Amino acid sequence: MVKIIILNGPNLNLLGEREKDQYGTYSLKDIEENCSKYADENGIKLSTFQSNVEGELVNQIQKSRNNQDGLIINAGGYTHTSVAIHDALKILKIPIIELHISNIYNREEFRHKSLISKVAKGVICGFGVDGYLMSLQAIKKILNK
Ligand code: CA2
């Protein structure tokens, strides 16, 4: 069974509550339940983690180096600023998918730069919350090769 973790960064705990035109109407709980269903049907042991705190995300990334086969991360606003998250991800030897609900390249200029892309196998962005399932499918395909 492959082990995959989905990490979500700051403010993503508020999904479905505000900015619905940008991020949709589903809550993070809805998304995680949907991903868990897919995981159960596809032989994936799925873990999920959300934090608004940069260091907690770094801790979780470090833990993943010994007990996960793949990692999906929507680092939220830290995508564009966090050297610490970039450095923690760089240590991992497992495939990493960078995920964004919105298309960060057709938004404000400050969102066009990602510190995560450099250490990610690939990026899924702009497909709304469907991107979470797409990321799971993509990482499963990489791991089954
Ligand atoms: O599109 C994405 O997934 C982002 O990672 C979301 C981040 C944003 O800073 C990135 O540039 C792109 C922000 C997440 C904020 O989520 C909210 C959800 C509901 C209400 C308010 C914010």
PDB file of C-alpha atoms and ligand atoms in Angstrom:
ATOM      1  CA  MET A   1       0.000   0.000   0.000  1.00  0.00           C
ATOM      2  CA  VAL A   2       1.448   3.402  -0.927  1.00  0.00           C
ATOM      3  CA  LYS A   3       1.460   6.111   1.719  1.00  0.00           C
ATOM      4  CA  ILE A   4       0.637   9.660   0.647  1.00  0.00           C
ATOM      5  CA  ILE A   5       0.224  12.820   2.683  1.00  0.00           C
ATOM      6  CA  ILE A   6      -1.669  15.965   1.676  1.00  0.00           C
ATOM      7  CA  LEU A   7      -0.480  19.141   3.405  1.00  0.00           C
ATOM      8  CA  ASN A   8      -2.461  22.369   3.411  1.00  0.00           C
ATOM      9  CA  GLY A   9      -1.093  25.698   4.549  1.00  0.00           C
ATOM     10  CA  PRO A  10      -2.492  28.927   5.941  1.00  0.00           C
ATOM     11  CA  ASN A  11      -6.133  29.914   5.577  1.00  0.00           C
ATOM     12  CA  LEU A  12      -7.090  26.773   3.678  1.00  0.00           C
ATOM     13  CA  ASN A  13      -9.025  25.737   6.803  1.00  0.00           C
ATOM     14  CA  LEU A  14     -11.484  28.472   5.760  1.00  0.00           C
ATOM     15  CA  LEU A  15     -12.301  26.942   2.367  1.00  0.00           C
ATOM     16  CA  GLY A  16     -15.984  27.149   1.545  1.00  0.00           C
ATOM     17  CA  GLU A  17     -16.567  29.958   4.027  1.00  0.00           C
ATOM     18  CA  ARG A  18     -15.283  33.019   2.108  1.00  0.00           C
ATOM     19  CA  GLU A  19     -13.840  33.925  -1.324  1.00  0.00           C
ATOM     20  CA  LYS A  20     -16.074  31.242  -2.827  1.00  0.00           C
ATOM     21  CA  ASP A  21     -15.671  32.638  -6.355  1.00  0.00           C
ATOM     22  CA  GLN A  22     -11.906  32.095  -6.101  1.00  0.00           C
ATOM     23  CA  TYR A  23     -11.672  28.882  -4.060  1.00  0.00           C
ATOM     24  CA  GLY A  24     -15.093  27.230  -4.418  1.00  0.00           C
ATOM     25  CA  THR A  25     -17.798  26.171  -1.998  1.00  0.00           C
ATOM     26  CA  TYR A  26     -16.324  22.946  -0.627  1.00  0.00           C
ATOM     27  CA  SER A  27     -14.827  22.895   2.854  1.00  0.00           C
ATOM     28  CA  LEU A  28     -11.423  21.368   3.548  1.00  0.00           C
ATOM     29  CA  LYS A  29     -13.251  18.571   5.381  1.00  0.00           C
ATOM     30  CA  ASP A  30     -15.317  17.833   2.211  1.00  0.00           C
ATOM     31  CA  ILE A  31     -12.134  17.756   0.123  1.00  0.00           C
ATOM     32  CA  GLU A  32     -10.290  15.494   2.567  1.00  0.00           C
ATOM     33  CA  GLU A  33     -13.275  13.110   2.736  1.00  0.00           C
ATOM     34  CA  ASN A  34     -13.414  12.955  -1.050  1.00  0.00           C
ATOM     35  CA  CYS A  35      -9.679  12.227  -1.223  1.00  0.00           C
ATOM     36  CA  SER A  36      -9.981   9.574   1.515  1.00  0.00           C
ATOM     37  CA  LYS A  37     -12.720   7.837  -0.484  1.00  0.00           C
ATOM     38  CA  TYR A  38     -10.486   7.812  -3.568  1.00  0.00           C
ATOM     39  CA  ALA A  39      -7.568   6.580  -1.455  1.00  0.00           C
ATOM     40  CA  ASP A  40      -9.609   3.703   0.024  1.00  0.00           C
ATOM     41  CA  GLU A  41     -10.714   2.631  -3.454  1.00  0.00           C
ATOM     42  CA  ASN A  42      -7.179   2.774  -4.831  1.00  0.00           C
ATOM     43  CA  GLY A  43      -4.982   1.140  -2.225  1.00  0.00           C
ATOM     44  CA  ILE A  44      -3.568   4.381  -0.831  1.00  0.00           C
ATOM     45  CA  LYS A  45      -2.969   5.023   2.864  1.00  0.00           C
ATOM     46  CA  LEU A  46      -3.795   8.730   3.036  1.00  0.00           C
ATOM     47  CA  SER A  47      -2.823  11.215   5.739  1.00  0.00           C
ATOM     48  CA  THR A  48      -3.852  14.851   5.808  1.00  0.00           C
ATOM     49  CA  PHE A  49      -2.521  17.831   7.730  1.00  0.00           C
ATOM     50  CA  GLN A  50      -3.379  21.539   7.753  1.00  0.00           C
ATOM     51  CA  SER A  51      -1.693  24.318   9.656  1.00  0.00           C
ATOM     52  CA  ASN A  52      -1.554  28.079   9.605  1.00  0.00           C
ATOM     53  CA  VAL A  53       1.899  27.901  11.212  1.00  0.00           C
ATOM     54  CA  GLU A  54       4.990  27.700   9.011  1.00  0.00           C
ATOM     55  CA  GLY A  55       7.069  25.711  11.546  1.00  0.00           C
ATOM     56  CA  GLU A  56       4.326  23.122  11.992  1.00  0.00           C
ATOM     57  CA  LEU A  57       4.320  22.541   8.241  1.00  0.00           C
ATOM     58  CA  VAL A  58       8.122  22.197   8.312  1.00  0.00           C
ATOM     59  CA  ASN A  59       7.835  19.642  11.167  1.00  0.00           C
ATOM     60  CA  GLN A  60       5.280  17.617   9.216  1.00  0.00           C
ATOM     61  CA  ILE A  61       7.423  17.676   6.067  1.00  0.00           C
ATOM     62  CA  GLN A  62      10.421  16.442   8.085  1.00  0.00           C
ATOM     63  CA  LYS A  63       8.358  13.597   9.577  1.00  0.00           C
ATOM     64  CA  SER A  64       7.268  12.580   6.072  1.00  0.00           C
ATOM     65  CA  ARG A  65      10.824  11.719   5.041  1.00  0.00           C
ATOM     66  CA  ASN A  66      10.672   8.441   6.981  1.00  0.00           C
ATOM     67  CA  ASN A  67       7.054   7.369   6.667  1.00  0.00           C
ATOM     68  CA  GLN A  68       5.533   8.587   3.374  1.00  0.00           C
ATOM     69  CA  ASP A  69       5.943   7.539  -0.266  1.00  0.00           C
ATOM     70  CA  GLY A  70       4.604  10.759  -1.765  1.00  0.00           C
ATOM     71  CA  LEU A  71       3.610  14.267  -0.678  1.00  0.00           C
ATOM     72  CA  ILE A  72       1.084  16.756  -2.046  1.00  0.00           C
ATOM     73  CA  ILE A  73       1.325  20.321  -0.789  1.00  0.00           C
ATOM     74  CA  ASN A  74      -0.837  23.390  -1.126  1.00  0.00           C
ATOM     75  CA  ALA A  75       1.340  25.728   0.902  1.00  0.00           C
ATOM     76  CA  GLY A  76      -1.122  28.615   0.480  1.00  0.00           C
ATOM     77  CA  GLY A  77       0.532  32.012   0.858  1.00  0.00           C
ATOM     78  CA  TYR A  78       3.789  30.379   2.043  1.00  0.00           C
ATOM     79  CA  THR A  79       4.242  29.156  -1.540  1.00  0.00           C
ATOM     80  CA  HIS A  80       5.496  32.590  -2.463  1.00  0.00           C
ATOM     81  CA  THR A  81       7.611  33.377   0.591  1.00  0.00           C
ATOM     82  CA  SER A  82       8.831  30.375   2.572  1.00  0.00           C
ATOM     83  CA  VAL A  83      12.486  29.444   2.229  1.00  0.00           C
ATOM     84  CA  ALA A  84      11.981  27.154   5.265  1.00  0.00           C
ATOM     85  CA  ILE A  85       9.300  25.081   3.526  1.00  0.00           C
ATOM     86  CA  HIS A  86      11.385  24.962   0.329  1.00  0.00           C
ATOM     87  CA  ASP A  87      14.415  23.735   2.315  1.00  0.00           C
ATOM     88  CA  ALA A  88      12.414  21.087   4.195  1.00  0.00           C
ATOM     89  CA  LEU A  89      10.897  19.756   0.956  1.00  0.00           C
ATOM     90  CA  LYS A  90      14.313  19.671  -0.697  1.00  0.00           C
ATOM     91  CA  ILE A  91      15.504  17.126   1.891  1.00  0.00           C
ATOM     92  CA  LEU A  92      12.799  14.614   0.890  1.00  0.00           C
ATOM     93  CA  LYS A  93      13.558  11.849  -1.577  1.00  0.00           C
ATOM     94  CA  ILE A  94       9.884  11.132  -2.337  1.00  0.00           C
ATOM     95  CA  PRO A  95       7.864  12.705  -5.187  1.00  0.00           C
ATOM     96  CA  ILE A  96       6.258  16.052  -4.341  1.00  0.00           C
ATOM     97  CA  ILE A  97       3.303  17.607  -6.153  1.00  0.00           C
ATOM     98  CA  GLU A  98       2.705  21.326  -5.713  1.00  0.00           C
ATOM     99  CA  LEU A  99      -0.995  22.114  -5.790  1.00  0.00           C
ATOM    100  CA  HIS A 100      -3.039  25.299  -6.088  1.00  0.00           C
ATOM    101  CA  ILE A 101      -6.785  25.626  -6.347  1.00  0.00           C
ATOM    102  CA  SER A 102      -6.552  28.852  -8.327  1.00  0.00           C
ATOM    103  CA  ASN A 103      -4.343  29.603 -11.315  1.00  0.00           C
ATOM    104  CA  ILE A 104      -1.618  31.578  -9.551  1.00  0.00           C
ATOM    105  CA  TYR A 105      -0.315  32.801 -12.935  1.00  0.00           C
ATOM    106  CA  ASN A 106      -3.444  34.732 -13.872  1.00  0.00           C
ATOM    107  CA  ARG A 107      -3.630  36.463 -10.489  1.00  0.00           C
ATOM    108  CA  GLU A 108      -1.552  39.170  -8.807  1.00  0.00           C
ATOM    109  CA  GLU A 109       2.130  39.402  -9.772  1.00  0.00           C
ATOM    110  CA  PHE A 110       3.280  38.413  -6.248  1.00  0.00           C
ATOM    111  CA  ARG A 111       1.636  34.991  -6.707  1.00  0.00           C
ATOM    112  CA  HIS A 112       3.547  34.254  -9.918  1.00  0.00           C
ATOM    113  CA  LYS A 113       6.680  33.221  -8.023  1.00  0.00           C
ATOM    114  CA  SER A 114       6.700  29.872  -6.220  1.00  0.00           C
ATOM    115  CA  LEU A 115       9.562  28.685  -4.013  1.00  0.00           C
ATOM    116  CA  ILE A 116       8.046  25.192  -4.071  1.00  0.00           C
ATOM    117  CA  SER A 117       8.095  24.537  -7.834  1.00  0.00           C
ATOM    118  CA  LYS A 118      11.868  24.075  -7.861  1.00  0.00           C
ATOM    119  CA  VAL A 119      11.602  21.029  -5.569  1.00  0.00           C
ATOM    120  CA  ALA A 120       8.326  19.613  -6.949  1.00  0.00           C
ATOM    121  CA  LYS A 121       8.003  16.825  -9.481  1.00  0.00           C
ATOM    122  CA  GLY A 122       5.060  18.723 -10.980  1.00  0.00           C
ATOM    123  CA  VAL A 123       2.518  21.457 -10.373  1.00  0.00           C
ATOM    124  CA  ILE A 124      -1.276  21.258 -10.595  1.00  0.00           C
ATOM    125  CA  CYS A 125      -2.925  24.636 -10.492  1.00  0.00           C
ATOM    126  CA  GLY A 126      -6.084  26.355 -11.640  1.00  0.00           C
ATOM    127  CA  PHE A 127      -8.455  23.357 -11.670  1.00  0.00           C
ATOM    128  CA  GLY A 128     -10.300  24.321  -8.517  1.00  0.00           C
ATOM    129  CA  VAL A 129     -10.655  21.788  -5.725  1.00  0.00           C
ATOM    130  CA  ASP A 130     -10.618  18.990  -8.353  1.00  0.00           C
ATOM    131  CA  GLY A 131      -6.855  19.555  -8.251  1.00  0.00           C
ATOM    132  CA  TYR A 132      -6.680  17.563  -5.012  1.00  0.00           C
ATOM    133  CA  LEU A 133      -7.966  14.380  -6.685  1.00  0.00           C
ATOM    134  CA  MET A 134      -5.881  15.108  -9.791  1.00  0.00           C
ATOM    135  CA  SER A 135      -2.773  15.344  -7.584  1.00  0.00           C
ATOM    136  CA  LEU A 136      -3.561  12.029  -5.924  1.00  0.00           C
ATOM    137  CA  GLN A 137      -4.006  10.378  -9.319  1.00  0.00           C
ATOM    138  CA  ALA A 138      -0.749  11.907 -10.582  1.00  0.00           C
ATOM    139  CA  ILE A 139       1.325  10.849  -7.592  1.00  0.00           C
ATOM    140  CA  LYS A 140      -0.161   7.332  -7.610  1.00  0.00           C
ATOM    141  CA  LYS A 141       0.840   6.995 -11.268  1.00  0.00           C
ATOM    142  CA  ILE A 142       4.391   8.124 -10.484  1.00  0.00           C
ATOM    143  CA  LEU A 143       4.657   5.648  -7.585  1.00  0.00           C
ATOM    144  CA  ASN A 144       3.252   2.714  -9.568  1.00  0.00           C
ATOM    145  CA  LYS A 145       5.885   3.074 -12.301  1.00  0.00           C
TER     146      LYS A 145
HETATM  147  O1  CA2 B   1      -4.863  28.737  -5.156  1.00  0.00           O
HETATM  148  C1  CA2 B   1      -4.383  28.253  -4.127  1.00  0.00           C
HETATM  149  O2  CA2 B   1      -4.616  27.106  -3.757  1.00  0.00           O
HETATM  150  C2  CA2 B   1      -3.494  29.118  -3.229  1.00  0.00           C
HETATM  151  O3  CA2 B   1      -2.450  28.289  -2.739  1.00  0.00           O
HETATM  152  C3  CA2 B   1      -4.376  29.605  -2.110  1.00  0.00           C
HETATM  153  C4  CA2 B   1      -3.687  30.595  -1.165  1.00  0.00           C
HETATM  154  C5  CA2 B   1      -3.021  31.714  -1.950  1.00  0.00           C
HETATM  155  O4  CA2 B   1      -2.285  32.541  -1.061  1.00  0.00           O
HETATM  156  C6  CA2 B   1      -2.106  31.170  -3.025  1.00  0.00           C
HETATM  157  O5  CA2 B   1      -1.551  32.251  -3.721  1.00  0.00           O
HETATM  158  C7  CA2 B   1      -2.861  30.272  -3.981  1.00  0.00           C
HETATM  159  C8  CA2 B   1      -4.675  31.236  -0.184  1.00  0.00           C
HETATM  160  C9  CA2 B   1      -5.596  30.320   0.500  1.00  0.00           C
HETATM  161  C10 CA2 B   1      -6.644  31.139   1.179  1.00  0.00           C
HETATM  162  O6  CA2 B   1      -7.769  30.352   1.324  1.00  0.00           O
HETATM  163  C11 CA2 B   1      -8.905  30.985   1.719  1.00  0.00           C
HETATM  164  C12 CA2 B   1     -10.032  30.198   1.763  1.00  0.00           C
HETATM  165  C13 CA2 B   1     -11.238  30.742   2.134  1.00  0.00           C
HETATM  166  C14 CA2 B   1     -11.319  32.067   2.491  1.00  0.00           C
HETATM  167  C15 CA2 B   1     -10.193  32.854   2.453  1.00  0.00           C
HETATM  168  C16 CA2 B   1      -8.980  32.308   2.068  1.00  0.00           C
END
